[in-house]
Amino acid sequence: MLLDISCCQVNGYAGSMPSRRTDPLTLEVVELIGSVVARYHEEYEDAAASHQLTGAQARVLNLLSLEPMPMRRIAQQLKCEPSNITGIVDRLESRGLVERRPDPADRRVKLAAPTQEGLQTADRLRESLDFAREPLAGLSTAERTVLRDLLKRMLG
Amino acid sequence: MLLDISCCQVNGYAGSMPSRRTDPLTLEVVELIGSVVARYHEEYEDAAASHQLTGAQARVLNLLSLEPMPMRRIAQQLKCEPSNITGIVDRLESRGLVERRPDPADRRVKLAAPTQEGLQTADRLRESLDFAREPLAGLSTAERTVLRDLLKRMLG
DNA sequence: ATGGTTGTTTCACCTGCTGAAGTATTCAGT
DNA sequence: ACTGAATACTTCAGCAGGTGAAACAACCAT
């Protein structure tokens, strides 16, 4: 299948115009990664929505289901301002999925922790994240190993 | 490097808890893809911000720089409601990067097209998207070819 | 004790996004 | 040609995500 750069811009990401310094192969890979990113995003959002969660709420809940943590750390991991997390946790808390606990070691901090229901939701969410596994089903173990190693090296 | 699933959740995405039906290799690949997605996103947003654009504005401008098109089609490609595009194009237009032109063939539609300045911005934006090429620099041509083929098959 | 730092919240404000309603235009059937 | 359905866009209300500044409480070092 020929890659026609001028008309196959399906996802909104990734410029892929010809450029002096980059070869077509690299551009094609970049374009493919853009497609993977767009697809991953879309399906993550859908999975979240199927549990009445927004993407951001799902990410926070997932994070907390691994380990309760202070607001501040959520913000660091999500790479946003702490004041933003306040609102997201508010919404999760008002739905009974998360609760704020005092940190015995430091009375300034509030630990966000999933409730029982929050944990269950996080589990169900994870299961509906099959999307991320399914596209891999077409690859053999050997191929998956190669893919893993290449991605690792890409990430440095 | 060992992958400790219980504590290496760096990006906000991708559940990676052990699961009955999925093998560790697949989980690792899923986790890596999550990291790629997070990184791609982050850097795309940064590149946009460095040109005083939001991610959504950058995506629309990039799309239009390939080819002017009706609002409706922008919405289709960005997978959102047309009413949303109105606002984004409004903001781009008020900054002189985009203009609305009548479609001679159908007086209902408005063609959004980049201005000269918009085209220049799109070009500069594309160049600052080196982020997407740079991580690939560490891979040989052969490896890039393998990666391309694997990604293609993943996307089906 | 004092003063600086840190963790959280509140607030005003913006963007993105949806869904419903409104306007203008096109198009198909009669 | 006329009518009614469909289509393209805008407007609006309303929500979530996001920032930055200001406030407050609690910590910590001197």
Short mmCIF file of N, CA, C and O (backbone and C1' of nucleotides) in Angstrom, two decimals, chain C:
data_model
loop_
_atom_site.label_atom_id
_atom_site.label_comp_id
_atom_site.label_asym_id
_atom_site.label_seq_id
_atom_site.Cartn_x
_atom_site.Cartn_y
_atom_site.Cartn_z
P DA C 1 7.24 31.13 72.27
"O5'" DA C 1 7.24 31.94 70.89
"C5'" DA C 1 7.06 33.33 70.92
"C4'" DA C 1 8.05 33.96 69.96
"C3'" DA C 1 7.40 34.41 68.68
"O3'" DA C 1 7.95 35.68 68.35
"C1'" DA C 1 9.16 32.86 68.18
P DT C 2 7.32 36.53 67.17
"O5'" DT C 2 8.22 36.08 65.96
"C5'" DT C 2 9.63 36.27 66.04
"C4'" DT C 2 10.22 36.12 64.66
"C3'" DT C 2 9.28 36.53 63.53
"O3'" DT C 2 10.00 37.30 62.59
"C1'" DT C 2 9.93 34.24 63.27
P DG C 3 9.27 37.91 61.32
"O5'" DG C 3 9.77 36.88 60.22
"C5'" DG C 3 11.15 36.47 60.21
"C4'" DG C 3 11.33 35.49 59.06
"C3'" DG C 3 10.48 35.82 57.85
"O3'" DG C 3 11.21 35.45 56.67
"C1'" DG C 3 9.87 33.71 58.65
P DG C 4 10.70 35.87 55.24
"O5'" DG C 4 10.96 34.52 54.41
"C5'" DG C 4 12.19 33.81 54.61
"C4'" DG C 4 12.01 32.35 54.25
"C3'" DG C 4 11.30 32.12 52.91
"O3'" DG C 4 11.96 31.07 52.21
"C1'" DG C 4 10.12 31.00 54.63
P DT C 5 11.56 30.66 50.75
"O5'" DT C 5 10.85 29.26 50.99
"C5'" DT C 5 11.54 28.29 51.77
"C4'" DT C 5 10.65 27.07 51.93
"C3'" DT C 5 9.93 26.66 50.64
"O3'" DT C 5 10.12 25.27 50.47
"C1'" DT C 5 8.38 26.85 52.43
P DT C 6 9.60 24.53 49.16
"O5'" DT C 6 8.30 23.82 49.74
"C5'" DT C 6 8.43 22.96 50.86
"C4'" DT C 6 7.06 22.40 51.20
"C3'" DT C 6 6.27 21.95 49.96
"O3'" DT C 6 5.69 20.69 50.25
"C1'" DT C 6 4.98 23.44 51.24
P DG C 7 4.84 19.89 49.25
"O5'" DG C 7 3.39 20.11 49.87
"C5'" DG C 7 2.96 19.30 50.96
"C4'" DG C 7 1.46 19.38 51.09
"C3'" DG C 7 0.70 18.99 49.81
"O3'" DG C 7 -0.39 18.16 50.20
"C1'" DG C 7 0.15 21.22 50.42
P DT C 8 -1.39 17.60 49.11
"O5'" DT C 8 -2.56 18.68 49.10
"C5'" DT C 8 -3.38 18.78 50.25
"C4'" DT C 8 -4.28 19.99 50.19
"C3'" DT C 8 -5.27 20.00 49.02
"O3'" DT C 8 -6.55 19.63 49.54
"C1'" DT C 8 -4.38 22.17 49.55
P DT C 9 -7.81 19.61 48.55
"O5'" DT C 9 -8.26 21.14 48.57
"C5'" DT C 9 -8.67 21.70 49.81
"C4'" DT C 9 -8.99 23.18 49.63
"C3'" DT C 9 -10.12 23.47 48.63
"O3'" DT C 9 -11.15 24.14 49.34
"C1'" DT C 9 -8.25 24.91 48.28
P DT C 10 -12.55 24.40 48.60
"O5'" DT C 10 -12.38 25.88 48.01
"C5'" DT C 10 -12.15 26.96 48.90
"C4'" DT C 10 -11.93 28.25 48.10
"C3'" DT C 10 -12.96 28.49 47.00
"O3'" DT C 10 -13.52 29.78 47.23
"C1'" DT C 10 -10.76 28.77 46.17
P DC C 11 -14.86 30.26 46.48
"O5'" DC C 11 -14.30 31.19 45.30
"C5'" DC C 11 -13.37 32.23 45.62
"C4'" DC C 11 -12.71 32.73 44.35
"C3'" DC C 11 -13.66 32.80 43.14
"O3'" DC C 11 -13.88 34.17 42.82
"C1'" DC C 11 -11.51 31.87 42.58
P DA C 12 -15.03 34.58 41.78
"O5'" DA C 12 -14.10 34.98 40.55
"C5'" DA C 12 -12.95 35.78 40.79
"C4'" DA C 12 -12.13 35.90 39.51
"C3'" DA C 12 -12.98 36.04 38.24
"O3'" DA C 12 -12.31 36.92 37.35
"C1'" DA C 12 -11.64 34.12 38.06
P DC C 13 -13.08 37.37 35.98
"O5'" DC C 13 -12.39 36.45 34.88
"C5'" DC C 13 -10.97 36.37 34.84
"C4'" DC C 13 -10.55 35.23 33.95
"C3'" DC C 13 -11.42 35.07 32.70
"O3'" DC C 13 -10.61 35.28 31.56
"C1'" DC C 13 -10.91 32.99 33.69
P DC C 14 -11.38 35.47 30.11
"O5'" DC C 14 -10.93 34.17 29.29
"C5'" DC C 14 -9.54 34.01 29.03
"C4'" DC C 14 -9.24 32.55 28.76
"C3'" DC C 14 -9.99 31.99 27.55
"O3'" DC C 14 -9.05 31.81 26.47
"C1'" DC C 14 -9.98 30.47 29.42
P DT C 15 -9.57 31.48 25.01
"O5'" DT C 15 -9.59 29.88 25.05
"C5'" DT C 15 -8.36 29.20 25.19
"C4'" DT C 15 -8.64 27.72 25.27
"C3'" DT C 15 -9.41 27.19 24.06
"O3'" DT C 15 -8.63 26.15 23.51
"C1'" DT C 15 -10.42 26.47 26.10
P DG C 16 -9.11 25.34 22.22
"O5'" DG C 16 -9.97 24.16 22.84
"C5'" DG C 16 -9.32 23.16 23.59
"C4'" DG C 16 -10.33 22.11 24.00
"C3'" DG C 16 -11.13 21.52 22.85
"O3'" DG C 16 -11.06 20.11 23.01
"C1'" DG C 16 -12.60 22.27 24.56
P DC C 17 -11.54 19.18 21.78
"O5'" DC C 17 -13.08 18.95 22.10
"C5'" DC C 17 -13.44 18.22 23.27
"C4'" DC C 17 -14.91 18.38 23.57
"C3'" DC C 17 -15.85 18.30 22.36
"O3'" DC C 17 -16.31 16.95 22.21
"C1'" DC C 17 -16.56 19.86 24.04
P DT C 18 -17.45 16.60 21.14
"O5'" DT C 18 -18.79 16.86 21.98
"C5'" DT C 18 -18.96 16.20 23.22
"C4'" DT C 18 -20.33 16.51 23.78
"C3'" DT C 18 -21.47 16.27 22.79
"O3'" DT C 18 -22.42 15.42 23.40
"C1'" DT C 18 -21.61 18.47 23.72
P DG C 19 -23.56 14.72 22.49
"O5'" DG C 19 -24.86 15.63 22.74
"C5'" DG C 19 -25.15 16.08 24.06
"C4'" DG C 19 -26.35 16.99 24.00
"C3'" DG C 19 -27.34 16.69 22.87
"O3'" DG C 19 -28.65 16.96 23.34
"C1'" DG C 19 -26.48 18.86 22.59
P DA C 20 -29.92 16.68 22.40
"O5'" DA C 20 -30.66 18.10 22.37
"C5'" DA C 20 -30.61 18.94 23.53
"C4'" DA C 20 -31.15 20.32 23.20
"C3'" DA C 20 -32.24 20.35 22.13
"O3'" DA C 20 -33.16 21.39 22.44
"C1'" DA C 20 -30.40 21.62 21.38
P DA C 21 -34.50 21.55 21.61
"O5'" DA C 21 -34.28 22.98 20.92
"C5'" DA C 21 -33.84 24.07 21.73
"C4'" DA C 21 -33.47 25.23 20.83
"C3'" DA C 21 -34.45 25.48 19.68
"O3'" DA C 21 -34.76 26.86 19.63
"C1'" DA C 21 -32.25 25.31 18.86
P DG C 22 -35.73 27.48 18.56
"O5'" DG C 22 -34.70 28.16 17.55
"C5'" DG C 22 -33.91 29.26 17.99
"C4'" DG C 22 -33.10 29.78 16.81
"C3'" DG C 22 -33.95 30.01 15.55
"O3'" DG C 22 -33.67 31.29 15.01
"C1'" DG C 22 -32.10 28.61 15.07
P DT C 23 -34.56 31.75 13.70
"O5'" DT C 23 -33.43 31.72 12.58
"C5'" DT C 23 -32.16 32.31 12.83
"C4'" DT C 23 -31.30 32.17 11.59
"C3'" DT C 23 -32.08 32.35 10.28
"O3'" DT C 23 -31.33 33.18 9.40
"C1'" DT C 23 -30.96 30.28 10.26
P DA C 24 -32.02 33.63 8.00
"O5'" DA C 24 -31.11 32.83 6.95
"C5'" DA C 24 -29.70 32.86 7.10
"C4'" DA C 24 -29.09 31.85 6.14
"C3'" DA C 24 -29.69 31.90 4.74
"O3'" DA C 24 -28.62 31.93 3.82
"C1'" DA C 24 -29.79 29.70 5.60
P DT C 25 -28.91 32.18 2.29
"O5'" DT C 25 -28.79 30.70 1.68
"C5'" DT C 25 -27.59 29.98 1.90
"C4'" DT C 25 -27.83 28.53 1.56
"C3'" DT C 25 -28.32 28.27 0.15
"O3'" DT C 25 -27.26 27.65 -0.55
"C1'" DT C 25 -29.37 26.86 1.76
P DT C 26 -27.39 27.33 -2.10
"O5'" DT C 26 -27.83 25.80 -2.08
"C5'" DT C 26 -26.92 24.83 -1.58
"C4'" DT C 26 -27.64 23.52 -1.39
"C3'" DT C 26 -28.13 22.87 -2.69
"O3'" DT C 26 -27.51 21.59 -2.78
"C1'" DT C 26 -29.78 22.78 -1.00
P DC C 27 -27.54 20.79 -4.18
"O5'" DC C 27 -28.63 19.66 -3.90
"C5'" DC C 27 -28.67 19.04 -2.62
"C4'" DC C 27 -29.96 18.22 -2.52
"C3'" DC C 27 -30.47 17.71 -3.87
"O3'" DC C 27 -30.94 16.38 -3.69
"C1'" DC C 27 -32.16 18.92 -2.81
P DA C 28 -31.09 15.39 -4.94
"O5'" DA C 28 -32.19 14.35 -4.42
"C5'" DA C 28 -32.66 14.44 -3.07
"C4'" DA C 28 -34.14 14.10 -3.00
"C3'" DA C 28 -34.73 13.42 -4.25
"O3'" DA C 28 -35.71 12.48 -3.81
"C1'" DA C 28 -35.84 15.46 -3.89
P DG C 29 -36.46 11.53 -4.86
"O5'" DG C 29 -37.98 11.97 -4.68
"C5'" DG C 29 -38.50 12.14 -3.35
"C4'" DG C 29 -39.90 12.71 -3.42
"C3'" DG C 29 -40.76 12.11 -4.54
"O3'" DG C 29 -42.10 12.04 -4.08
"C1'" DG C 29 -40.54 14.42 -4.91
P DT C 30 -43.16 11.14 -4.88
"O5'" DT C 30 -44.20 12.25 -5.37
"C5'" DT C 30 -44.85 13.07 -4.39
"C4'" DT C 30 -45.24 14.39 -5.04
"C3'" DT C 30 -46.22 14.23 -6.21
"O3'" DT C 30 -47.45 14.85 -5.86
"C1'" DT C 30 -44.53 15.86 -6.64
#
